[in-house]
PDB file of N, CA and C in Angstrom:
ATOM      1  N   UNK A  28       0.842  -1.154   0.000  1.00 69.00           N
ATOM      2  CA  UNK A  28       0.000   0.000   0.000  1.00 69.00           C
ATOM      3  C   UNK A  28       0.899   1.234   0.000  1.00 69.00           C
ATOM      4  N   UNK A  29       0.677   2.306  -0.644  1.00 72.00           N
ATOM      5  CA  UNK A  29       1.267   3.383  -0.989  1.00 72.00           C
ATOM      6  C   UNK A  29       0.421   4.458  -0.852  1.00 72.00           C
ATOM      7  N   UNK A  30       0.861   5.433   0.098  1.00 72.00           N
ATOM      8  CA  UNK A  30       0.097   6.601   0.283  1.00 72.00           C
ATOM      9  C   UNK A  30       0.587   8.353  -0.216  1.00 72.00           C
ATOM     10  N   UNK A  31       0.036   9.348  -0.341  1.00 75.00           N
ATOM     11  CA  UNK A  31       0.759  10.888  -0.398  1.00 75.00           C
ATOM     12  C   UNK A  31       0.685  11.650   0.779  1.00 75.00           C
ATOM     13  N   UNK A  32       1.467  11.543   1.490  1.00 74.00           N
ATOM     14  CA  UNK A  32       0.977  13.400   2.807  1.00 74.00           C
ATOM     15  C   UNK A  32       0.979  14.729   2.822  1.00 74.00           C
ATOM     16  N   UNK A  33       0.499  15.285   2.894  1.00 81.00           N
ATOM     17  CA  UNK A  33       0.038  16.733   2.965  1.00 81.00           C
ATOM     18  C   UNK A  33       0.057  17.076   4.147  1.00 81.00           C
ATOM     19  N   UNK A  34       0.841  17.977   4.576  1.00 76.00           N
ATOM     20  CA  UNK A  34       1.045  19.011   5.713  1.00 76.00           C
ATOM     21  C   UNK A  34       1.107  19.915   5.746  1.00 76.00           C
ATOM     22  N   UNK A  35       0.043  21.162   6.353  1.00 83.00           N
ATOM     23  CA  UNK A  35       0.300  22.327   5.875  1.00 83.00           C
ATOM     24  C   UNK A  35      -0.305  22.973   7.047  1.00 83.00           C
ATOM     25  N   UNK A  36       0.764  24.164   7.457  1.00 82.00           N
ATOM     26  CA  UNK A  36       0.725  24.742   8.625  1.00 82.00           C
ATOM     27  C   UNK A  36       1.119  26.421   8.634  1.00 82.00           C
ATOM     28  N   UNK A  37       0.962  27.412   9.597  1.00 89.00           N
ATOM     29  CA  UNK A  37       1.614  29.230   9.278  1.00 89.00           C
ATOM     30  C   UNK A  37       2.714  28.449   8.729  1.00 89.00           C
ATOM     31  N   UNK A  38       3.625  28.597   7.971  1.00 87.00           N
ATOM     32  CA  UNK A  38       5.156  28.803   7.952  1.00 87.00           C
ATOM     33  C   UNK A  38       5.243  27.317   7.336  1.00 87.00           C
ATOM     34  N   UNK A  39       4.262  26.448   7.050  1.00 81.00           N
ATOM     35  CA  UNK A  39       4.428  24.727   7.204  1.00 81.00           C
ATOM     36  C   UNK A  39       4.005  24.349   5.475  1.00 81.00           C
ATOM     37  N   UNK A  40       4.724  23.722   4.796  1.00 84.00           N
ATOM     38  CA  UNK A  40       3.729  23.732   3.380  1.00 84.00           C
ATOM     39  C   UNK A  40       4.872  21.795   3.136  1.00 84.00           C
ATOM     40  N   UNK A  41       4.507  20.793   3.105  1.00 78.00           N
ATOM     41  CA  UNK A  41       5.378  19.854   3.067  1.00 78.00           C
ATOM     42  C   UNK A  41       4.325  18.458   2.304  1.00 78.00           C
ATOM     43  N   UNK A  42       5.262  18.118   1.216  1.00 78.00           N
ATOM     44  CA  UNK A  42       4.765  17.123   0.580  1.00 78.00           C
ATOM     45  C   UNK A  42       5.398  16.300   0.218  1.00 78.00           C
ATOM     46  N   UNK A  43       5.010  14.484   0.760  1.00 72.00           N
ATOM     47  CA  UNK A  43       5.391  13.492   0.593  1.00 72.00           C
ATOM     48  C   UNK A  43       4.807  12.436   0.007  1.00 72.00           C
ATOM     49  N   UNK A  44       5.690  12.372  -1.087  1.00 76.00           N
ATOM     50  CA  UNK A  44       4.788  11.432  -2.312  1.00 76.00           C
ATOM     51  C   UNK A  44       5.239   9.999  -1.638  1.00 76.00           C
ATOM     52  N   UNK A  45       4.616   8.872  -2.143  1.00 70.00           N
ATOM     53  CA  UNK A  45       4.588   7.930  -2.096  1.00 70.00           C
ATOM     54  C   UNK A  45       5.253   7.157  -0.758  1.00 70.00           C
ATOM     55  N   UNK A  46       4.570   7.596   0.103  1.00 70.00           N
ATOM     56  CA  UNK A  46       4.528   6.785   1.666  1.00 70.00           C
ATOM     57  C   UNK A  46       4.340   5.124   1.280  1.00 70.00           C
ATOM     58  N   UNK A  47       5.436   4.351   1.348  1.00 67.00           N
ATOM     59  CA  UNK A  47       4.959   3.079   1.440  1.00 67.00           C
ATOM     60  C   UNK A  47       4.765   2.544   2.841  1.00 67.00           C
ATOM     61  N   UNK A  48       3.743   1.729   2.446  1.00 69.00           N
ATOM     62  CA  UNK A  48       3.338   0.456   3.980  1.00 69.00           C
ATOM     63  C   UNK A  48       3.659  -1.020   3.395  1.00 69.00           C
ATOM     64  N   UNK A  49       4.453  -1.707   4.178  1.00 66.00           N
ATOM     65  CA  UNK A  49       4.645  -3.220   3.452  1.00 66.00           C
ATOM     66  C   UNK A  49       3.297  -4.058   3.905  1.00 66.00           C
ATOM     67  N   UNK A  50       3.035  -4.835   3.155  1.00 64.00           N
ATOM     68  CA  UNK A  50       1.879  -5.609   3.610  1.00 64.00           C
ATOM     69  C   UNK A  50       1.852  -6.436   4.943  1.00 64.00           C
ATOM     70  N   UNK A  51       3.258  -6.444   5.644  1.00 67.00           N
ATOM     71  CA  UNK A  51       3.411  -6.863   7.357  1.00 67.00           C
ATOM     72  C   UNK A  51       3.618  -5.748   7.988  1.00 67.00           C
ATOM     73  N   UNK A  52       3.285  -4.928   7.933  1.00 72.00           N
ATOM     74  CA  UNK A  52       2.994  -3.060   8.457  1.00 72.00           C
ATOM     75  C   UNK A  52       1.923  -3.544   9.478  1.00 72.00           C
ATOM     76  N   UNK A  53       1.831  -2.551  10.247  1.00 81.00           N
ATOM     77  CA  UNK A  53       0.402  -2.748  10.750  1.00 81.00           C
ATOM     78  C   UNK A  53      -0.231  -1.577   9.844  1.00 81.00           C
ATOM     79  N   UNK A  54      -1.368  -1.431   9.520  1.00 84.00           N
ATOM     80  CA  UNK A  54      -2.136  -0.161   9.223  1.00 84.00           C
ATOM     81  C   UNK A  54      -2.352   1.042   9.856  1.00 84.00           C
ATOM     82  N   UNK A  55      -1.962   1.815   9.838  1.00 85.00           N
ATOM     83  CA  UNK A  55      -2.015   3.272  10.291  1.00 85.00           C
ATOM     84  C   UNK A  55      -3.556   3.275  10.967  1.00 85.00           C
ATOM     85  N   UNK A  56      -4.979   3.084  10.042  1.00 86.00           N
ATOM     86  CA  UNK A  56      -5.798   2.784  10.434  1.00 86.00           C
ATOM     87  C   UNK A  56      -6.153   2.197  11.683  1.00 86.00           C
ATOM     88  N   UNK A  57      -5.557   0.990  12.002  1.00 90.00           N
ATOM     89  CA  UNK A  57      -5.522  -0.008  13.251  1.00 90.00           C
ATOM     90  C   UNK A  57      -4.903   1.163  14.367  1.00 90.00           C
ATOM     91  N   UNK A  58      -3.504   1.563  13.882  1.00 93.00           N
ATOM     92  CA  UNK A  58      -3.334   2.090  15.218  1.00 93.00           C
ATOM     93  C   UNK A  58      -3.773   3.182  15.608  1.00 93.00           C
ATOM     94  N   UNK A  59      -4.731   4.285  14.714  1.00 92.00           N
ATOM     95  CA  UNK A  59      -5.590   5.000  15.171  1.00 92.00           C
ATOM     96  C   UNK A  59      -7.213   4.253  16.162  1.00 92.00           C
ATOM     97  N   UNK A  60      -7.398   3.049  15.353  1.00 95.00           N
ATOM     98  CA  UNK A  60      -8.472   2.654  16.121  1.00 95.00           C
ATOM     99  C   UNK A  60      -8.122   2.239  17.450  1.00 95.00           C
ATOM    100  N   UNK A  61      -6.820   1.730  17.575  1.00 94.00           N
ATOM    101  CA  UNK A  61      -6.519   1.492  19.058  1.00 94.00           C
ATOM    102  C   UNK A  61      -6.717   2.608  19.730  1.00 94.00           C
ATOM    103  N   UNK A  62      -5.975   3.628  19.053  1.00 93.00           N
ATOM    104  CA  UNK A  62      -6.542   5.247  20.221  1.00 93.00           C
ATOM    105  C   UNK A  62      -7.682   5.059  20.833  1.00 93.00           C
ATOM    106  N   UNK A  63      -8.177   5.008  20.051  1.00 92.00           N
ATOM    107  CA  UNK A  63      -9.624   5.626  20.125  1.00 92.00           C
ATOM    108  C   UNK A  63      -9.974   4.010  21.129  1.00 92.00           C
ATOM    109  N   UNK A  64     -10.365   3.069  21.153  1.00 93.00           N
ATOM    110  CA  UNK A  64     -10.727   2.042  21.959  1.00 93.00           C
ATOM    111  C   UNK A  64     -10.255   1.966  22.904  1.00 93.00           C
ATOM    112  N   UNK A  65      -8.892   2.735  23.079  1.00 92.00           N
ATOM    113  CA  UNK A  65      -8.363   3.139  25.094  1.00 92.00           C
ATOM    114  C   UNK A  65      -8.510   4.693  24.955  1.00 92.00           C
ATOM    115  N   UNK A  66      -9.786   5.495  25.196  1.00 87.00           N
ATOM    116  CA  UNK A  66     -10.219   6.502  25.492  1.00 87.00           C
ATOM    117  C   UNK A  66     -10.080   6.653  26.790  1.00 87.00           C
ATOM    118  N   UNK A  67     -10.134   5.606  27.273  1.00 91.00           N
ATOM    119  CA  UNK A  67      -9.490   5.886  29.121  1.00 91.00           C
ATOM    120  C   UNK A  67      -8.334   5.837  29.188  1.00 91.00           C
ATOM    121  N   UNK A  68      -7.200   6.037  28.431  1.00 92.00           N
ATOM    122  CA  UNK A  68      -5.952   6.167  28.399  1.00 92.00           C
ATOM    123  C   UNK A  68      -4.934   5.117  28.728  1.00 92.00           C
ATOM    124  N   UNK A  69      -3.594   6.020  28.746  1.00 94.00           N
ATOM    125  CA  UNK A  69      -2.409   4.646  28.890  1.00 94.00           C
ATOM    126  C   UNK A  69      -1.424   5.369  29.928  1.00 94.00           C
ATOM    127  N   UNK A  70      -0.339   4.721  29.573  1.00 94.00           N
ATOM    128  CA  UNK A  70       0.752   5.128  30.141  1.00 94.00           C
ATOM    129  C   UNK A  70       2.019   5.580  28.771  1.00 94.00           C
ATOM    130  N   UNK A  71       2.607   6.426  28.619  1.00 95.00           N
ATOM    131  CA  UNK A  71       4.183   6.489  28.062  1.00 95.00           C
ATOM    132  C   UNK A  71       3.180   6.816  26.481  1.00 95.00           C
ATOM    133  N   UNK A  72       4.368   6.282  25.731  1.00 96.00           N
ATOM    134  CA  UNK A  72       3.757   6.476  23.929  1.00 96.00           C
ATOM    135  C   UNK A  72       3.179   5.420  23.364  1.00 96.00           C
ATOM    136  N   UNK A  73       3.281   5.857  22.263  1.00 96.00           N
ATOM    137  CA  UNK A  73       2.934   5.017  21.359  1.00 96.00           C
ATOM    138  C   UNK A  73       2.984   5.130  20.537  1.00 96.00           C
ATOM    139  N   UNK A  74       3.806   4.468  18.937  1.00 95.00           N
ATOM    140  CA  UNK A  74       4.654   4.548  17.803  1.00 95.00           C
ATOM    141  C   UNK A  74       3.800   4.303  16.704  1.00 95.00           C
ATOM    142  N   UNK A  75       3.565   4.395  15.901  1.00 92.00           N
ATOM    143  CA  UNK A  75       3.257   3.932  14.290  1.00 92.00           C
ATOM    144  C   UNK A  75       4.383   4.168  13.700  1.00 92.00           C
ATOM    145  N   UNK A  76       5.256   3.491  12.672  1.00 88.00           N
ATOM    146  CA  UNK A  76       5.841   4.003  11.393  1.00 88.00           C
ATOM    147  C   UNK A  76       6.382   3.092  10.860  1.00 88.00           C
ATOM    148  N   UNK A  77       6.325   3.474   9.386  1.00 84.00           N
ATOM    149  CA  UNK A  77       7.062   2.886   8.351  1.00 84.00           C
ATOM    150  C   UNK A  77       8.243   3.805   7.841  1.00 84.00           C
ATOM    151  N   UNK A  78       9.048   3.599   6.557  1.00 78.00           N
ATOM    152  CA  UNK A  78      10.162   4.248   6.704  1.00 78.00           C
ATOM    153  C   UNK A  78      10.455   5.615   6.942  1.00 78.00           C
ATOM    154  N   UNK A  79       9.473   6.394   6.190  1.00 78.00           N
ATOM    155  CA  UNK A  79       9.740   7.897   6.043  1.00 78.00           C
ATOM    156  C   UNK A  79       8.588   9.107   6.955  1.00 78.00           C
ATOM    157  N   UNK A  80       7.350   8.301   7.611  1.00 83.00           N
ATOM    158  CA  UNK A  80       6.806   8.744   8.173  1.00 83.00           C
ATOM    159  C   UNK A  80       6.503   7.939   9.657  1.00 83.00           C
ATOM    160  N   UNK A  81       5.916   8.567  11.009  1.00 89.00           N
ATOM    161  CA  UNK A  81       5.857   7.971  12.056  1.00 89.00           C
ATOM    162  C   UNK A  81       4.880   8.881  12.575  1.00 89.00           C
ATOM    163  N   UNK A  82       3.794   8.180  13.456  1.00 92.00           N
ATOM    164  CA  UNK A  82       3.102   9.110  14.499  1.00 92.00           C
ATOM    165  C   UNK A  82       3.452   8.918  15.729  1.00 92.00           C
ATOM    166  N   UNK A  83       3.333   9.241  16.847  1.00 96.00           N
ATOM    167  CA  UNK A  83       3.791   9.156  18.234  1.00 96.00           C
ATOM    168  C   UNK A  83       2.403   9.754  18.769  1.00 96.00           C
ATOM    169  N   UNK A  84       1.863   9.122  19.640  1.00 97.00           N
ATOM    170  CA  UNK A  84       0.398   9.388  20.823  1.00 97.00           C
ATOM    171  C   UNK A  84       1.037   9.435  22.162  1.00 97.00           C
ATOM    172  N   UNK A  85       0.690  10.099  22.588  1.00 97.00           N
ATOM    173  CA  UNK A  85       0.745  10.565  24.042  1.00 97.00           C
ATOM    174  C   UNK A  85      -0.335  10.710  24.822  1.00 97.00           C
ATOM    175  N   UNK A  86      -0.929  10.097  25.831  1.00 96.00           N
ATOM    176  CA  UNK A  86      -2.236   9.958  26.540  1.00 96.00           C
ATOM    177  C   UNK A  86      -2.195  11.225  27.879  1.00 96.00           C
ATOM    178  N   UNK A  87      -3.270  12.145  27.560  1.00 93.00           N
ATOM    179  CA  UNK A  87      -2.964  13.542  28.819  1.00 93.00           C
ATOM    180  C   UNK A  87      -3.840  13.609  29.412  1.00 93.00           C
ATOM    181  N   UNK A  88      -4.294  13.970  30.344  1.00 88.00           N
ATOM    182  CA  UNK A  88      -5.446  14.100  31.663  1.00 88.00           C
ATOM    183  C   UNK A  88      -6.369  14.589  30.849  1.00 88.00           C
ATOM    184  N   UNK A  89      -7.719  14.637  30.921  1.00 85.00           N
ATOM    185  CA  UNK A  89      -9.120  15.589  30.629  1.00 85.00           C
ATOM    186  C   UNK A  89      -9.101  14.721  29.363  1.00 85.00           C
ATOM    187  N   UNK A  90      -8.640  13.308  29.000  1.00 85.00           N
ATOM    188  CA  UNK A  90      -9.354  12.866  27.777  1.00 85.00           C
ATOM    189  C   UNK A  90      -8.057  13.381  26.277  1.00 85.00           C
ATOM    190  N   UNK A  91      -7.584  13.989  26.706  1.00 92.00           N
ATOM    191  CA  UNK A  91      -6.454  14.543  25.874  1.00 92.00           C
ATOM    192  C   UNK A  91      -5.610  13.686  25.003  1.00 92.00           C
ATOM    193  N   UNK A  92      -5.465  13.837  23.303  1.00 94.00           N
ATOM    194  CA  UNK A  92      -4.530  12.857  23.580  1.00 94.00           C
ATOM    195  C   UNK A  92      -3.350  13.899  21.862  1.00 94.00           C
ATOM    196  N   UNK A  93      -2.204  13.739  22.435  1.00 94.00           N
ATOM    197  CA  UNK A  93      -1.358  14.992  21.645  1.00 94.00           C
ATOM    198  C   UNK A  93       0.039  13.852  20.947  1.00 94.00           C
ATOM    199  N   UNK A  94      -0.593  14.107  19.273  1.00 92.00           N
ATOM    200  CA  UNK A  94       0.220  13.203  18.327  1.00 92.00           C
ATOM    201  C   UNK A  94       1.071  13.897  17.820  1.00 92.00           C
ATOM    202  N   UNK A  95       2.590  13.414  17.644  1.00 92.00           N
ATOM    203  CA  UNK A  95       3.472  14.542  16.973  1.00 92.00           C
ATOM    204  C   UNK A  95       3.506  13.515  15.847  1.00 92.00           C
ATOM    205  N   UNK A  96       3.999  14.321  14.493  1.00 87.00           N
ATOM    206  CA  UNK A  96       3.707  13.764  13.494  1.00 87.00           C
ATOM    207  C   UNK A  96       5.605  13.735  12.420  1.00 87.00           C
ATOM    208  N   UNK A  97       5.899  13.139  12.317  1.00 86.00           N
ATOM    209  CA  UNK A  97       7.179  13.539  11.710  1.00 86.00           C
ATOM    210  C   UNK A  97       7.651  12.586  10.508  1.00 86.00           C
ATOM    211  N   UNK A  98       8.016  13.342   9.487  1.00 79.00           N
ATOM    212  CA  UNK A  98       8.358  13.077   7.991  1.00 79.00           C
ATOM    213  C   UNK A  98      10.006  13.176   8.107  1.00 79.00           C
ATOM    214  N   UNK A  99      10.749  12.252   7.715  1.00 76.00           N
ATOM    215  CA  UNK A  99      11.954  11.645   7.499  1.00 76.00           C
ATOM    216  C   UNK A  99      12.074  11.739   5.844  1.00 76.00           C
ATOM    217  N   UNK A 100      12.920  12.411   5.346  1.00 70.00           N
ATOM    218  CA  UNK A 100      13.491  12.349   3.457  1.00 70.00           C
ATOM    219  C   UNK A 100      13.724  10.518   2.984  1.00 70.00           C
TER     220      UNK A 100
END
């Protein structure tokens, strides 16, 4: 599976063609649905990535939950 990202922010304009996922990836999908199914939170992080892109979750008091998002060349 092969994806494009779009990021665009004040000062932020960034585009990444062809994000691959190998078919033993987990799905980006999945590990958003895990978020969301521990709405009562965790402890520490939590990783997604394949080569050139990664998300990171962080679980915060009041339901909070703050993803940094980072693109690798």
């Amino acid at each position: 599976m092969e994806f494009s990202l779009d990021l665009c922010a004040d000062g932020l304009d960034v585009h990444l063609d062809c994000v691959a996922q190998l078919v033993w990836d987990r799905p980006l999908t999945e590990f958003l649905d895990e978020l969301v199914a521990d709405f009562r939170g965790w402890e520490g992080e939590r990783t997604w990535s394949v080569d050139q892109f990664a998300v990171t979750a962080t679980f915060h008091s009041g339901g909070h939950v703050a993803l940094q998002w980072q693109l690798r060349s």
